[in-house]
mmCIF file of C-alpha atoms in Angstrom:
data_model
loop_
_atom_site.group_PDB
_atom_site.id
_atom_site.type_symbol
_atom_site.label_atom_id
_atom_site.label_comp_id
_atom_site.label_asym_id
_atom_site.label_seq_id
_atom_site.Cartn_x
_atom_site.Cartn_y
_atom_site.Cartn_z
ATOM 1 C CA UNK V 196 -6.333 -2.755 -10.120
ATOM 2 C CA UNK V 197 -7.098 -6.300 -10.795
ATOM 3 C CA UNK V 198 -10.604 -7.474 -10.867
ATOM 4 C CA UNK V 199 -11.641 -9.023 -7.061
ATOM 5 C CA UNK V 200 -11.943 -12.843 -6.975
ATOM 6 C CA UNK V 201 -14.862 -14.009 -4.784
ATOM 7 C CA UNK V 202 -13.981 -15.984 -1.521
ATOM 8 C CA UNK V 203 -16.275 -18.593 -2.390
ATOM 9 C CA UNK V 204 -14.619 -19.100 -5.668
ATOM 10 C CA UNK V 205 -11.108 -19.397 -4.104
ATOM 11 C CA UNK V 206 -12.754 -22.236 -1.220
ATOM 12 C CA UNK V 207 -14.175 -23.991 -4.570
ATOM 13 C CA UNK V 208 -10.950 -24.073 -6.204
ATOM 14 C CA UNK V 209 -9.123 -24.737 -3.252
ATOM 15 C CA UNK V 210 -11.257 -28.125 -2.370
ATOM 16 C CA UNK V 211 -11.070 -28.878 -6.036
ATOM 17 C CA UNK V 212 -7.351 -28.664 -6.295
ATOM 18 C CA UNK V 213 -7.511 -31.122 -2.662
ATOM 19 C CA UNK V 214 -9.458 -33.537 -4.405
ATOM 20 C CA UNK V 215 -13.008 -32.380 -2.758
ATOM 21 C CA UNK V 216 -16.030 -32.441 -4.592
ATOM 22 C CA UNK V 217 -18.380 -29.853 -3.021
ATOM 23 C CA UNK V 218 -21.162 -30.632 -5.585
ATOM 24 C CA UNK V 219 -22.681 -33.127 -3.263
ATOM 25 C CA UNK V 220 -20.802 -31.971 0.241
ATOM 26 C CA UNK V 221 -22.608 -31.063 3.124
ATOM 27 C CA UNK V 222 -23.552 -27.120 3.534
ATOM 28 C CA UNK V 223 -21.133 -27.170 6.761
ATOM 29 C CA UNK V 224 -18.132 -28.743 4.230
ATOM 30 C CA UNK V 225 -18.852 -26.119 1.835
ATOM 31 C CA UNK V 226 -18.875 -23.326 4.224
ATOM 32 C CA UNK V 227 -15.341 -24.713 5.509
ATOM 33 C CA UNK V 228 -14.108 -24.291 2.021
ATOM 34 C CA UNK V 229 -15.432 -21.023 1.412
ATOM 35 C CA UNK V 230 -13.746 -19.750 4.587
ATOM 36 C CA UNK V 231 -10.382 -20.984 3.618
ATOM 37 C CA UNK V 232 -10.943 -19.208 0.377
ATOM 38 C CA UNK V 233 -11.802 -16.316 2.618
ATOM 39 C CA UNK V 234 -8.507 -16.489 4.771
ATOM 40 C CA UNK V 235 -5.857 -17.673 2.063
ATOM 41 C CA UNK V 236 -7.057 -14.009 0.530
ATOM 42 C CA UNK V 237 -6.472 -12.118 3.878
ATOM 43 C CA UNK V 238 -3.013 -13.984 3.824
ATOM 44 C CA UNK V 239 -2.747 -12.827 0.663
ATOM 45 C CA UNK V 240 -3.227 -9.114 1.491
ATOM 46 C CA UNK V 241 -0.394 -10.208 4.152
ATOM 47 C CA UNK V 242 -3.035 -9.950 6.944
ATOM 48 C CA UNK V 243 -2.369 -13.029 9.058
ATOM 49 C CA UNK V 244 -4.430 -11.885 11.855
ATOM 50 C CA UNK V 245 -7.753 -11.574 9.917
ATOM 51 C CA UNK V 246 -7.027 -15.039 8.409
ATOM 52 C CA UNK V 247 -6.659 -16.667 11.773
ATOM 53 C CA UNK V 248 -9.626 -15.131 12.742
ATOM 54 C CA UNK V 249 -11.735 -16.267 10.006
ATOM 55 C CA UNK V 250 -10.354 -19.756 10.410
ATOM 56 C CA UNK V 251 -10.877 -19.748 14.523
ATOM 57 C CA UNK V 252 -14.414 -18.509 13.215
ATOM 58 C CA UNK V 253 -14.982 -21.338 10.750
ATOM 59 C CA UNK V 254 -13.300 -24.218 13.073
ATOM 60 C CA UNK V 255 -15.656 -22.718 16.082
ATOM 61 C CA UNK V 256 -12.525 -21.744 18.026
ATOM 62 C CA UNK V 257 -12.519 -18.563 20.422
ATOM 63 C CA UNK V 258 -11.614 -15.594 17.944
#
């Protein structure tokens, strides 16, 4: 089984690849990064539900 990635990694690599630079962004920004991470990895694992949960989560939508 292949070694886990962490979430926070995947938000971090997903701002950087968007042109973000979270080394001087706002906690909120970086916690909106981390949580796509978060959901692109439940889409992954072909969960769409969990991933629009995390993201109604994130965005402060009803969940």
């Amino acid at each position: 089984m292949a070694e886990a990635i962490d979430h926070r990694e995947v938000g971090r690599q997903l701002a950087s690849m968007s042109g973000v630079d979270l080394s001087e962004a706002r906690p909120a920004t970086v916690r909106a990064w981390e949580a796509r991470g978060l959901a692109l990895q439940a889409l992954a694992r072909g969960d769409m539900a969990e991933a629009q949960r995390v993201m109604a989560h994130a965005t402060g939508g009803a969940s």
